[in-house]
Every structure is written in C-alpha cells, then in structure tokens.
Amino acid sequence: HAGRPNTRFERRICEASDFSARPVSHVSMIGLLHHLSDAEAVELLSLLAGCPTLVRAVSLDIVYLEGRFYNNLLAYFDRGRFCRDAAGYARLAGAAGLSVRSKQLVRSHPTRGRVEYFVQELTRP
C-alpha cells in the first residue's frame, strides 16, 4: 500500500479519535498483539470494531504451537511478553467484537522456516 495515493503509515499509540477523525479502511498489526496485555489488545481491537469504515485488519504475531519446542522457545525469548496460542489471539478478536475471517500459520522462511507466525484477518461482523 505504500505507493498508493492517500495512504499513510504511522507508528504510535492509537487513540479513539484516530478512528473518528478520518476514515480507516485497512489496518496492519504486524508483530503488535504479542506486546499488548489482553486488556490492551481488546481495547485496541474494540476501537477497530467500532470503526464503520473498516474493511479489514490483519495481525501477524509469534505463536505458541503444541509440540513445537524450537518455535516455542524462540517465542518465549521474544521481547513481547504476551505470546499466545492461536486460539488466544482469536479470543481477543471475539472479545472486541470482531470476526476472524481467516487464519493461518505462516513459516518464517518458505523452505527453511523452523518458526511459524500466526496470521489472522479480522472484519466487522
């Protein structure tokens, strides 16, 4: 989206006024949710859920996976203190009033990726 007109990227803490001051249609939360507590994540996602112009939001985060020692070890040592399993990320979206349109695990590298990330596409119900 970087080359599109009327597109801008910001790195800062969102406030409710950000979603009412201008129409927000697409949101990317890359490596964000695992840095937020459940309460902080639900608060942010609730702001998105209340935005009438939202088309889609995508989150990508480290994830704990059953039986995946190496993946889980790296997730544990990540700076983010709130790594969750896939169901935990989906619960955050549901608690905020968003629908999970799709979800998948994505390898960190197409052929050698020993670590996976959890990606979910969120929409308003």
mmCIF file of C-alpha atoms in Angstrom:
data_model
loop_
_atom_site.group_PDB
_atom_site.id
_atom_site.type_symbol
_atom_site.label_atom_id
_atom_site.label_comp_id
_atom_site.label_asym_id
_atom_site.label_seq_id
_atom_site.Cartn_x
_atom_site.Cartn_y
_atom_site.Cartn_z
ATOM 1 C CA HIS A 1 0.000 0.000 0.000
ATOM 2 C CA ALA A 2 2.979 2.321 0.353
ATOM 3 C CA GLY A 3 2.771 3.585 -3.219
ATOM 4 C CA ARG A 4 -0.952 4.230 -3.151
ATOM 5 C CA PRO A 5 -2.308 7.770 -3.009
ATOM 6 C CA ASN A 6 -4.000 8.823 0.227
ATOM 7 C CA THR A 7 -2.136 6.138 2.180
ATOM 8 C CA ARG A 8 -0.072 6.847 5.212
ATOM 9 C CA PHE A 9 1.696 4.811 7.841
ATOM 10 C CA GLU A 10 2.126 5.847 11.452
ATOM 11 C CA ARG A 11 3.906 4.251 14.367
ATOM 12 C CA ARG A 12 2.385 5.379 17.644
ATOM 13 C CA ILE A 13 -0.260 4.575 20.228
ATOM 14 C CA CYS A 14 -3.776 4.742 18.795
ATOM 15 C CA GLU A 15 -6.488 6.795 20.391
ATOM 16 C CA ALA A 16 -10.253 6.693 19.850
ATOM 17 C CA SER A 17 -10.088 9.990 17.956
ATOM 18 C CA ASP A 18 -7.812 8.371 15.339
ATOM 19 C CA PHE A 19 -10.701 6.239 14.155
ATOM 20 C CA SER A 20 -13.260 9.025 14.095
ATOM 21 C CA ALA A 21 -11.079 11.833 12.690
ATOM 22 C CA ARG A 22 -10.562 10.107 9.324
ATOM 23 C CA PRO A 23 -11.905 7.001 7.636
ATOM 24 C CA VAL A 24 -9.822 3.936 8.385
ATOM 25 C CA SER A 25 -10.356 1.052 5.984
ATOM 26 C CA HIS A 26 -7.353 -1.281 6.300
ATOM 27 C CA VAL A 27 -5.120 -1.871 9.314
ATOM 28 C CA SER A 28 -1.935 -3.947 9.559
ATOM 29 C CA MET A 29 -0.808 -5.020 13.014
ATOM 30 C CA ILE A 30 2.483 -6.755 12.348
ATOM 31 C CA GLY A 31 4.188 -8.067 15.465
ATOM 32 C CA LEU A 32 1.967 -5.951 17.711
ATOM 33 C CA LEU A 33 -0.533 -8.022 19.685
ATOM 34 C CA HIS A 34 2.080 -10.123 21.483
ATOM 35 C CA HIS A 35 3.377 -6.893 23.037
ATOM 36 C CA LEU A 36 -0.036 -5.978 24.477
ATOM 37 C CA SER A 37 -1.787 -7.434 27.507
ATOM 38 C CA ASP A 38 -5.219 -8.946 26.929
ATOM 39 C CA ALA A 39 -6.880 -5.763 28.189
ATOM 40 C CA GLU A 40 -4.734 -3.510 25.975
ATOM 41 C CA ALA A 41 -5.272 -5.717 22.916
ATOM 42 C CA VAL A 42 -9.042 -5.879 23.403
ATOM 43 C CA GLU A 43 -9.146 -2.101 23.874
ATOM 44 C CA LEU A 44 -7.310 -1.546 20.573
ATOM 45 C CA LEU A 45 -9.328 -4.143 18.699
ATOM 46 C CA SER A 46 -12.550 -2.665 20.093
ATOM 47 C CA LEU A 47 -11.589 0.685 18.570
ATOM 48 C CA LEU A 48 -11.273 -1.093 15.226
ATOM 49 C CA ALA A 49 -14.589 -2.898 15.693
ATOM 50 C CA GLY A 50 -16.282 0.441 16.277
ATOM 51 C CA CYS A 51 -14.902 1.965 13.096
ATOM 52 C CA PRO A 52 -17.696 1.899 10.480
ATOM 53 C CA THR A 53 -15.281 2.248 7.546
ATOM 54 C CA LEU A 54 -13.119 -0.743 8.487
ATOM 55 C CA VAL A 55 -12.865 -3.260 5.664
ATOM 56 C CA ARG A 56 -10.132 -5.483 7.047
ATOM 57 C CA ALA A 57 -7.451 -5.692 9.709
ATOM 58 C CA VAL A 58 -4.598 -8.177 9.638
ATOM 59 C CA SER A 59 -2.442 -9.238 12.560
ATOM 60 C CA LEU A 60 0.738 -11.301 12.441
ATOM 61 C CA ASP A 61 2.352 -12.467 15.669
ATOM 62 C CA ILE A 62 4.595 -15.078 17.201
ATOM 63 C CA VAL A 63 2.593 -18.020 18.480
ATOM 64 C CA TYR A 64 2.914 -20.961 20.844
ATOM 65 C CA LEU A 65 2.321 -24.229 18.982
ATOM 66 C CA GLU A 66 1.719 -27.598 20.595
ATOM 67 C CA GLY A 67 4.713 -29.894 20.241
ATOM 68 C CA ARG A 68 6.916 -27.286 18.541
ATOM 69 C CA PHE A 69 9.789 -26.892 21.036
ATOM 70 C CA TYR A 70 12.074 -24.680 18.906
ATOM 71 C CA ASN A 71 9.227 -22.413 17.800
ATOM 72 C CA ASN A 72 8.001 -22.063 21.383
ATOM 73 C CA LEU A 73 11.482 -21.456 22.772
ATOM 74 C CA LEU A 74 12.053 -18.551 20.383
ATOM 75 C CA ALA A 75 8.572 -17.203 21.133
ATOM 76 C CA TYR A 76 9.319 -17.411 24.858
ATOM 77 C CA PHE A 77 12.523 -15.384 24.454
ATOM 78 C CA ASP A 78 10.892 -12.739 22.261
ATOM 79 C CA ARG A 79 10.675 -9.246 23.771
ATOM 80 C CA GLY A 80 6.882 -9.473 23.610
ATOM 81 C CA ARG A 81 5.615 -10.630 26.993
ATOM 82 C CA PHE A 82 2.175 -11.730 25.808
ATOM 83 C CA CYS A 83 2.705 -14.505 23.274
ATOM 84 C CA ARG A 84 -0.438 -16.631 22.971
ATOM 85 C CA ASP A 85 -1.559 -19.749 21.182
ATOM 86 C CA ALA A 86 -3.678 -19.307 18.040
ATOM 87 C CA ALA A 87 -6.938 -19.656 19.968
ATOM 88 C CA GLY A 88 -5.782 -16.922 22.354
ATOM 89 C CA TYR A 89 -5.344 -14.410 19.547
ATOM 90 C CA ALA A 90 -8.745 -15.324 18.093
ATOM 91 C CA ARG A 91 -10.352 -14.892 21.549
ATOM 92 C CA LEU A 92 -9.030 -11.327 21.692
ATOM 93 C CA ALA A 93 -10.736 -10.520 18.400
ATOM 94 C CA GLY A 94 -14.011 -12.068 19.537
ATOM 95 C CA ALA A 95 -13.921 -10.214 22.847
ATOM 96 C CA ALA A 96 -13.548 -6.965 20.907
ATOM 97 C CA GLY A 97 -16.489 -7.719 18.633
ATOM 98 C CA LEU A 98 -14.502 -8.600 15.514
ATOM 99 C CA SER A 99 -14.928 -11.663 13.317
ATOM 100 C CA VAL A 100 -11.977 -13.819 12.290
ATOM 101 C CA ARG A 101 -12.439 -14.121 8.533
ATOM 102 C CA SER A 102 -9.381 -16.289 8.029
ATOM 103 C CA LYS A 103 -6.399 -17.539 9.983
ATOM 104 C CA GLN A 104 -3.263 -19.423 9.121
ATOM 105 C CA LEU A 105 0.230 -20.281 10.214
ATOM 106 C CA VAL A 106 2.983 -18.821 8.033
ATOM 107 C CA ARG A 107 6.541 -20.107 8.041
ATOM 108 C CA SER A 108 9.301 -17.605 8.770
ATOM 109 C CA HIS A 109 11.050 -18.737 5.569
ATOM 110 C CA PRO A 110 9.444 -20.582 2.650
ATOM 111 C CA THR A 111 11.834 -23.563 2.709
ATOM 112 C CA ARG A 112 13.945 -23.367 5.864
ATOM 113 C CA GLY A 113 11.468 -21.723 8.215
ATOM 114 C CA ARG A 114 11.517 -23.557 11.529
ATOM 115 C CA VAL A 115 9.409 -20.886 13.182
ATOM 116 C CA GLU A 116 5.819 -20.051 12.327
ATOM 117 C CA TYR A 117 3.757 -16.926 12.787
ATOM 118 C CA PHE A 118 0.019 -16.704 13.334
ATOM 119 C CA VAL A 119 -1.830 -14.521 10.840
ATOM 120 C CA GLN A 120 -5.482 -13.607 11.193
ATOM 121 C CA GLU A 121 -7.722 -11.483 9.020
ATOM 122 C CA LEU A 122 -10.307 -9.579 11.043
ATOM 123 C CA THR A 123 -13.505 -7.896 9.894
ATOM 124 C CA ARG A 124 -16.508 -6.244 11.438
ATOM 125 C CA PRO A 125 -19.408 -8.693 11.841
#
